[in-house]
Structure formats: structure tokens, C-alpha cells
Short mmCIF file of C-alpha atoms in Angstrom, two decimals:
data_model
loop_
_atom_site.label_atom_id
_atom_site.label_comp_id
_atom_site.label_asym_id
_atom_site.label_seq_id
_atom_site.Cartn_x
_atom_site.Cartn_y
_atom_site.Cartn_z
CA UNK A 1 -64.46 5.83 -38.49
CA UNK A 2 -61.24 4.12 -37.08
CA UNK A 3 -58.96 6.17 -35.20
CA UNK A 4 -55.82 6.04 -35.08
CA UNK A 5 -53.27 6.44 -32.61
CA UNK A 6 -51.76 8.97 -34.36
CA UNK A 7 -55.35 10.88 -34.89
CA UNK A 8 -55.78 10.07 -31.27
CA UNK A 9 -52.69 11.95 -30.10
CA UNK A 10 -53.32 14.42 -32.14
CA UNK A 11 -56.49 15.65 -30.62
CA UNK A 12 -54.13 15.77 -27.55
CA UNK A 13 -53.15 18.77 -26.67
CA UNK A 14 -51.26 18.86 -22.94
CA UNK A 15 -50.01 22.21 -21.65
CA UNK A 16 -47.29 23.10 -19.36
CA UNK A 17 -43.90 20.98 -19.21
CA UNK A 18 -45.57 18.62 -21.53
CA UNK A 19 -46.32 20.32 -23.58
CA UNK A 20 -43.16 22.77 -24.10
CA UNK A 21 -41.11 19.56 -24.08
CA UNK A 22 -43.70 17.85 -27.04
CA UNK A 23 -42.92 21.43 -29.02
CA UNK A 24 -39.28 22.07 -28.19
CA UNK A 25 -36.49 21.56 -30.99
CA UNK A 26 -34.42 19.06 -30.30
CA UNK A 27 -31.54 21.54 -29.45
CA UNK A 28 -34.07 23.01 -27.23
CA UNK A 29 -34.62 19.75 -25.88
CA UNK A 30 -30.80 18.99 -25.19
CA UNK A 31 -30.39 22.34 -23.06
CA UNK A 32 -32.78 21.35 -21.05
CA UNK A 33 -32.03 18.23 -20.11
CA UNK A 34 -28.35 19.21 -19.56
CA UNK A 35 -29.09 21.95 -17.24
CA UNK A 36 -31.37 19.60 -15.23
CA UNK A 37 -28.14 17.13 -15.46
CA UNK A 38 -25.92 19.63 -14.77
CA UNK A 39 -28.00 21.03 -11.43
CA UNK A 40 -28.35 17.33 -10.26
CA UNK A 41 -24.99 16.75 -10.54
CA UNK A 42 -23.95 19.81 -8.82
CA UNK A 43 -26.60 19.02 -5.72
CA UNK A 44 -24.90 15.93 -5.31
CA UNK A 45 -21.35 16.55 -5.62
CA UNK A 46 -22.06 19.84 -2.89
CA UNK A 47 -23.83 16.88 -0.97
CA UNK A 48 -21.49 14.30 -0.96
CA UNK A 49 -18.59 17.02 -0.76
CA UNK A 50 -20.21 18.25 2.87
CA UNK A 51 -20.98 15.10 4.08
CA UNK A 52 -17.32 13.77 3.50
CA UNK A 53 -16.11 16.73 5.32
CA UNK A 54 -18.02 16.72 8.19
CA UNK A 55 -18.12 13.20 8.72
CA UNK A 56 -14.56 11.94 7.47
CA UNK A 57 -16.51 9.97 4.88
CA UNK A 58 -19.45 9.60 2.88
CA UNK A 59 -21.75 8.69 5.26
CA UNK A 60 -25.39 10.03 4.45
CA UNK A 61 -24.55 9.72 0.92
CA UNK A 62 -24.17 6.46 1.10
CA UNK A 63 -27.81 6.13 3.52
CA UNK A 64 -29.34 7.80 0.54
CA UNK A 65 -28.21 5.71 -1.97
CA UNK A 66 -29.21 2.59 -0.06
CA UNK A 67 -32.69 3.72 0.74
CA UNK A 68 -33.31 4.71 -2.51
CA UNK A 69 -31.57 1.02 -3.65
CA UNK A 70 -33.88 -0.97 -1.20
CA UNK A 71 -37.04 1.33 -1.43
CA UNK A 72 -37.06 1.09 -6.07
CA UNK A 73 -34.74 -1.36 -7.24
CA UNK A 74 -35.35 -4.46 -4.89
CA UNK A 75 -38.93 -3.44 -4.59
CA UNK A 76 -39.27 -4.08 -8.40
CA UNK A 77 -37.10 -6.69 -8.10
CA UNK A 78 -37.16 -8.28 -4.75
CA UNK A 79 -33.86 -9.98 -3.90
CA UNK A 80 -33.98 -13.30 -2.79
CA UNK A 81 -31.46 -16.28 -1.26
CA UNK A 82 -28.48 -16.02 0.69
CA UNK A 83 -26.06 -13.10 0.90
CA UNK A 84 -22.40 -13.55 0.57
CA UNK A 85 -20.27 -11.61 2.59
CA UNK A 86 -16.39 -11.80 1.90
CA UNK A 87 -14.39 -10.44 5.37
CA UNK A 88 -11.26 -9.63 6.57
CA UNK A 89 -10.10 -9.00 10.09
CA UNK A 90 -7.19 -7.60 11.98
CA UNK A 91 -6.37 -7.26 15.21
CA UNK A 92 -4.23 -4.07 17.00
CA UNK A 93 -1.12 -4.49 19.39
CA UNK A 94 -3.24 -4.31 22.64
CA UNK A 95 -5.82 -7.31 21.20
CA UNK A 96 -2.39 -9.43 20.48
CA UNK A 97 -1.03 -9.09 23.76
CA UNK A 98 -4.65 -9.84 25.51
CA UNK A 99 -4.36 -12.61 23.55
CA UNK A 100 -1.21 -14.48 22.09
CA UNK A 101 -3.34 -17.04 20.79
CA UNK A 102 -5.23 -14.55 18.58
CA UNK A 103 -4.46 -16.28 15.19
CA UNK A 104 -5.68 -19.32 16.11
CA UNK A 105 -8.52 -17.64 18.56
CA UNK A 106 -10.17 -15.40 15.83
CA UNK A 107 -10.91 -17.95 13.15
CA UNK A 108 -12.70 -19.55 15.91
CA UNK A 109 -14.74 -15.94 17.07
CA UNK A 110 -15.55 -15.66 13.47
CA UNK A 111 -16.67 -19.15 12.80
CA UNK A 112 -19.24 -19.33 16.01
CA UNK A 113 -20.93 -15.72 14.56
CA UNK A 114 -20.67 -16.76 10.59
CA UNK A 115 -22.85 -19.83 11.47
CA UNK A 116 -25.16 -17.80 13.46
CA UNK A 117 -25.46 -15.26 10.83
CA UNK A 118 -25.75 -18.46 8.17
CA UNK A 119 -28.35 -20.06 10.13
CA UNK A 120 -30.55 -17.46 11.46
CA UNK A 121 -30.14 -15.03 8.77
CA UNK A 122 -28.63 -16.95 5.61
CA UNK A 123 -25.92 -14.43 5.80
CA UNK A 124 -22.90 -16.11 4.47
CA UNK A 125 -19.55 -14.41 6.04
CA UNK A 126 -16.32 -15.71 4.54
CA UNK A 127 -13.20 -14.90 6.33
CA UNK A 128 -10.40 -13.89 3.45
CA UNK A 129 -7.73 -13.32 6.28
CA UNK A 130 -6.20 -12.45 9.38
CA UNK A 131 -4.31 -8.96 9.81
CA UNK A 132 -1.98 -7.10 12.37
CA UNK A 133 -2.74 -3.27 12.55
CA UNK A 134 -0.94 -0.84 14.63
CA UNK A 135 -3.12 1.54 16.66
CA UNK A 136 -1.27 4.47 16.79
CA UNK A 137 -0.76 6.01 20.59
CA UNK A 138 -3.58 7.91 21.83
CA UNK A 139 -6.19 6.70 19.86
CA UNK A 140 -8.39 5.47 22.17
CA UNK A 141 -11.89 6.20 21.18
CA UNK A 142 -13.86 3.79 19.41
CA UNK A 143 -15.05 6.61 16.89
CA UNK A 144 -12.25 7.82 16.48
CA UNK A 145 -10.44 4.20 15.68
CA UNK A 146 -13.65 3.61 13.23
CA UNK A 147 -12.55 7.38 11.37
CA UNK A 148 -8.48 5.95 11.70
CA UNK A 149 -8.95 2.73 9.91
CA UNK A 150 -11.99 4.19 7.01
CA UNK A 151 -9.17 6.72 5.76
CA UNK A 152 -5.76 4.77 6.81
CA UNK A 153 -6.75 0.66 6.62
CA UNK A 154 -7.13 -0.85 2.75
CA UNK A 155 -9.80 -3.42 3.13
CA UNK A 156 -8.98 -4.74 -0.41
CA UNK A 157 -12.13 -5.30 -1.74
CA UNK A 158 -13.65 -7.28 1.84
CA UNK A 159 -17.30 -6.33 2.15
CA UNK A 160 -16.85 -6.03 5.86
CA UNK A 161 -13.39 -4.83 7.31
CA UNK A 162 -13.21 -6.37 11.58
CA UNK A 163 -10.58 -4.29 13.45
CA UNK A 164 -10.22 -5.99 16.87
CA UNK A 165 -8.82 -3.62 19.81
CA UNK A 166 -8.95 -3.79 23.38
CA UNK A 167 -8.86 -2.31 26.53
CA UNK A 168 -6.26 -2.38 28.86
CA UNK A 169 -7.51 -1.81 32.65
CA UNK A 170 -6.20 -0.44 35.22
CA UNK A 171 -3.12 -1.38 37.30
CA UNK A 172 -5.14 -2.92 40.32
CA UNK A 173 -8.38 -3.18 39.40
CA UNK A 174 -8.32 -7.15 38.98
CA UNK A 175 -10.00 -7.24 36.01
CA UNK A 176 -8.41 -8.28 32.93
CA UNK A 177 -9.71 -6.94 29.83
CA UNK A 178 -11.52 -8.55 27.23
CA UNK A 179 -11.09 -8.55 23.31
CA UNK A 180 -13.85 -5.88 21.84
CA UNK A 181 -14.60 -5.84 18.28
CA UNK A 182 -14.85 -2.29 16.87
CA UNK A 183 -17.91 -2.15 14.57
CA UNK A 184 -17.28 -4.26 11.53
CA UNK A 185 -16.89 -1.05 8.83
CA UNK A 186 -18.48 -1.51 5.69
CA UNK B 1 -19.72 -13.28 26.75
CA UNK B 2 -16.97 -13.74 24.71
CA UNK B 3 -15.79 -11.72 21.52
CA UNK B 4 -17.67 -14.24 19.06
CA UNK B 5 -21.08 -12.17 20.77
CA UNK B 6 -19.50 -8.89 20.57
CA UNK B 7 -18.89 -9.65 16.92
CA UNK B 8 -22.37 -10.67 16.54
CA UNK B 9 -23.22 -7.90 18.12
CA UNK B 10 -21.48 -5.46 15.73
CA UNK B 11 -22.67 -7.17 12.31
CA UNK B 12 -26.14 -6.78 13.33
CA UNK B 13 -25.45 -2.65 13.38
CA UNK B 14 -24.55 -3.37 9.84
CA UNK B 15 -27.68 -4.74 9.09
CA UNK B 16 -30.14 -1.93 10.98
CA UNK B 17 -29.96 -3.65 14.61
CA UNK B 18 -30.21 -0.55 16.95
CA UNK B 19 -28.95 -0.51 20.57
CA UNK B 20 -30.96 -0.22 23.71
CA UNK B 21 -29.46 1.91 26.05
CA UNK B 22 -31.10 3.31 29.34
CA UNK B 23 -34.36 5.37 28.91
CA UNK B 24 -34.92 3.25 25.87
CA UNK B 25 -38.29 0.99 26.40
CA UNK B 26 -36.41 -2.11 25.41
CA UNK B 27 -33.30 -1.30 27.76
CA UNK B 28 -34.85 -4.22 30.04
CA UNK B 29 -34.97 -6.59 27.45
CA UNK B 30 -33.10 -9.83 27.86
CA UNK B 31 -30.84 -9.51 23.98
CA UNK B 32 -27.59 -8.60 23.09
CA UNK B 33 -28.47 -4.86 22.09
CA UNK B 34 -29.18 -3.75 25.90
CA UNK B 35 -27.16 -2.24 27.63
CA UNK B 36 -28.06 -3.73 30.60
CA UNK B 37 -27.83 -7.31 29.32
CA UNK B 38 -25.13 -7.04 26.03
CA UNK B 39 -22.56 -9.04 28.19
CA UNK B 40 -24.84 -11.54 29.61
CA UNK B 41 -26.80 -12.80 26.48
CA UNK B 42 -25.88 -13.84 23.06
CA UNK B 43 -29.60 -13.59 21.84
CA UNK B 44 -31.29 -11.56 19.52
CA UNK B 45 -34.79 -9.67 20.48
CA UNK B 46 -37.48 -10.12 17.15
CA UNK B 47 -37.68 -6.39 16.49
CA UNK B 48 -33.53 -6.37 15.79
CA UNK B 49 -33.97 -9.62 14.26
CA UNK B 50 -36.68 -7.83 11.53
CA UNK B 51 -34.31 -4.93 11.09
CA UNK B 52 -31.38 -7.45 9.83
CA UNK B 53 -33.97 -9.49 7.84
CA UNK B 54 -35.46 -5.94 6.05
CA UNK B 55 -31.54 -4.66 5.47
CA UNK B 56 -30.18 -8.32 4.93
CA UNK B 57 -29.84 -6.83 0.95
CA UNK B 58 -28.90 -3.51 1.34
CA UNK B 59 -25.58 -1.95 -0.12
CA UNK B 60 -21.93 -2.55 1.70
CA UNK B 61 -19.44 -0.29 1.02
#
């Protein structure tokens, strides 16, 4: 006797969630699925809500979403080749003092770690262009300059935003004070 | 060092390097993310090196 697939699922009978979704209306079906929707979207929101106000941005969120990225997508589909990274850069009042040569000095900082980056990595950075920002007075801590420029600096649409500050020492202490790159922010 | 391995530095973070501050096993490592070495040494340790290869693809906001 051939069987079917039909016959086949027939003699299939699968209990619990299966099963009520196999026998629900599709009305029944609909309510379902957009209560599950509607809870999802709800844990989320609350999620990314309390992470934005504790951290001044969505920080974890955005962890989530990446491990989840790199741990389904691009393990289905491993990437592959060189990445292309478009960046912009600006440097604060205390950097352009330090250095009155910075337009001219921070193509060259950004050239000497793009080819590393290109060669060891093949991490392609691409500097769109050079920037003065004012660091308002006070602001002082590299955390808090990081929080300062992710809610008050447009990086118009750069992968990677540079800010460039320094440190002034000291009267008296003889040593002059390097340029420091804050973290690049994403 | 000069701001070209600070910046090199910092991109790595971006990536998944981690720092090696004191107490850390690697703090007497000769690369770039020890503290006790970050402004004498441009280079890279392997395990950082792995962490920007593994996160070379991952999201930038």
C-alpha cells in the first residue's frame, strides 16, 4: 500500500503546543502569535529603555544584538574578506594647543594605525575628515568625555567617531603632555 | 609611544582586545594592552590579536 504524506501525517498525532497550534483557528492562531509579539516587544523596549538610562546609551542592547549577530547569522553565513571602516576624527582645544600642527599631524597618526590594522587584520579604516570639538570646562574624565560626545557629537554616518583630548600637566612638573586618543566610539 | 599606538590601542577595544592591568596574569606581558608596558610597545600579544580576528565582523554602531 503506498502511503502518502498526507496519510502519513495523519497518523500523527503530537500533543501539547503542537498540537493546540495544528488545531487552533486561524483567529486563534493570530492571538497567539500577537501576544507572544506583543510580550517580546515589551521585554525589549523595558530592556533597551533601562539600559539607555543607566548607561547614557544602549549599551548591552547593543552586546546582545551583536552576540546573537556573530553567534547565528555569520555562523550560517560566515563572513569573509576585508572590513571597511569609514572614520572621522576630531580633536578638542587642549589636543590643538599640544599640538598646532594637528591637521597635518593626525592624518599621519591615522595613516601609521590604518596600515597596521590593513595589514595585520585586513581592517580597512578610511579617514572621511578632520574635526575641532570643544570640550566643555570640567569635563575631564575620559568616561565622562566618551558619555559627552555619544549624546552631544554627530558622527554622520562614520563607523568609528576618534575624539582626540589631552592632558595638560602640571605647572612644574617638566613633563609635557602627550596627545591621548579617547576610545574610538562606535 | 606616540598617539598613532594609542590609537591602535583604542581600535583594538573595538574589536574585543581587553586590557591588562595589575593582578591580571598577562600584566607582565611585553604588548600594548599592559599596563605596565602600553607606552613602551606598539605590539600586539596573540590572545588580543584572536579577540580582533573573532570580532573583526561584528556590528558598529
Amino acid at each position: 500500500m503506498e502511503l502518502t504524506a498526507r496519510g502519513a501525517l495523519g497518523r500523527f498525532r503530537p500533543k501539547g503546543t503542537i498540537a493546540l497550534l495544528r488545531n487552533a483557528s486561524p483567529s486563534r492562531f493570530k492571538r497567539v502569535r500577537n501576544v507572544v509579539l506583543a510580550v517580546l516587544g515589551i521585554f525589549l523596549f523595558s530592556f533597551a529603555g533601562t539600559d539607555y538610562y543607566l548607561r547614557g546609551q544602549l549599551y548591552y542592547t547593543k552586546r546582545v544584538i551583536n552576540a546573537l549577530y556573530r553567534d547565528t547569522w555569520q555562523v550560517a553565513f560566515p563572513p569573509s574578506g576585508p572590513v571597511k571602516l569609514y572614520v572621522r576624527m576630531a580633536a578638542d582645544q587642549t589636543y590643538r594647543s599640544l599640538h598646532a600642527d594637528w591637521k597635518t599631524h593626525l592624518p599621519d597618526v591615522f595613516d601609521a594605525a590604518a596600515n597596521r590594522f590593513a595589514g595585520e587584520f585586513d581592517i580597512r579604516l578610511t579617514l572621511l575628515n578632520l574635526d575641532a570639538w570643544e570640550r566643555p570646562e570640567g569635563l575631564d574624565d575620559y568616561a565622562d568625555i566618551l558619555k559627552y560626545v555619544l549624546r552631544k557629537l554627530d558622527r554622520r554616518g562614520a563607523d568609528v567617531f576618534v575624539v582626540m583630548t589631552a592632558k595638560e600637566m602640571p605647572a612644574g612638573s617638566g613633563t609635557a603632555a602627550g596627545g591621548t586618543p579617547a576610545p574610538p566610539s562606535p | 609611544m606616540g598617539d598613532d599606538a594609542l590609537f591602535v590601542h583604542e581600535m583594538g577595544h573595538l574589536f574585543g582586545a581587553v586590557d591588562y592591568p595589575p593582578g591580571n596574569p598577562l600584566y607582565d606581558l611585553d604588548t600594548t594592552y599592559s599596563y605596565k608596558y602600553d607606552t613602551r610597545t606598539d605590539a600586539i600579544d596573540p590572545a588580543n590579536r584572536a579577540r580582533i580576528m573573532k570580532n573583526k565582523y561584528r556590528l558598529l554602531w
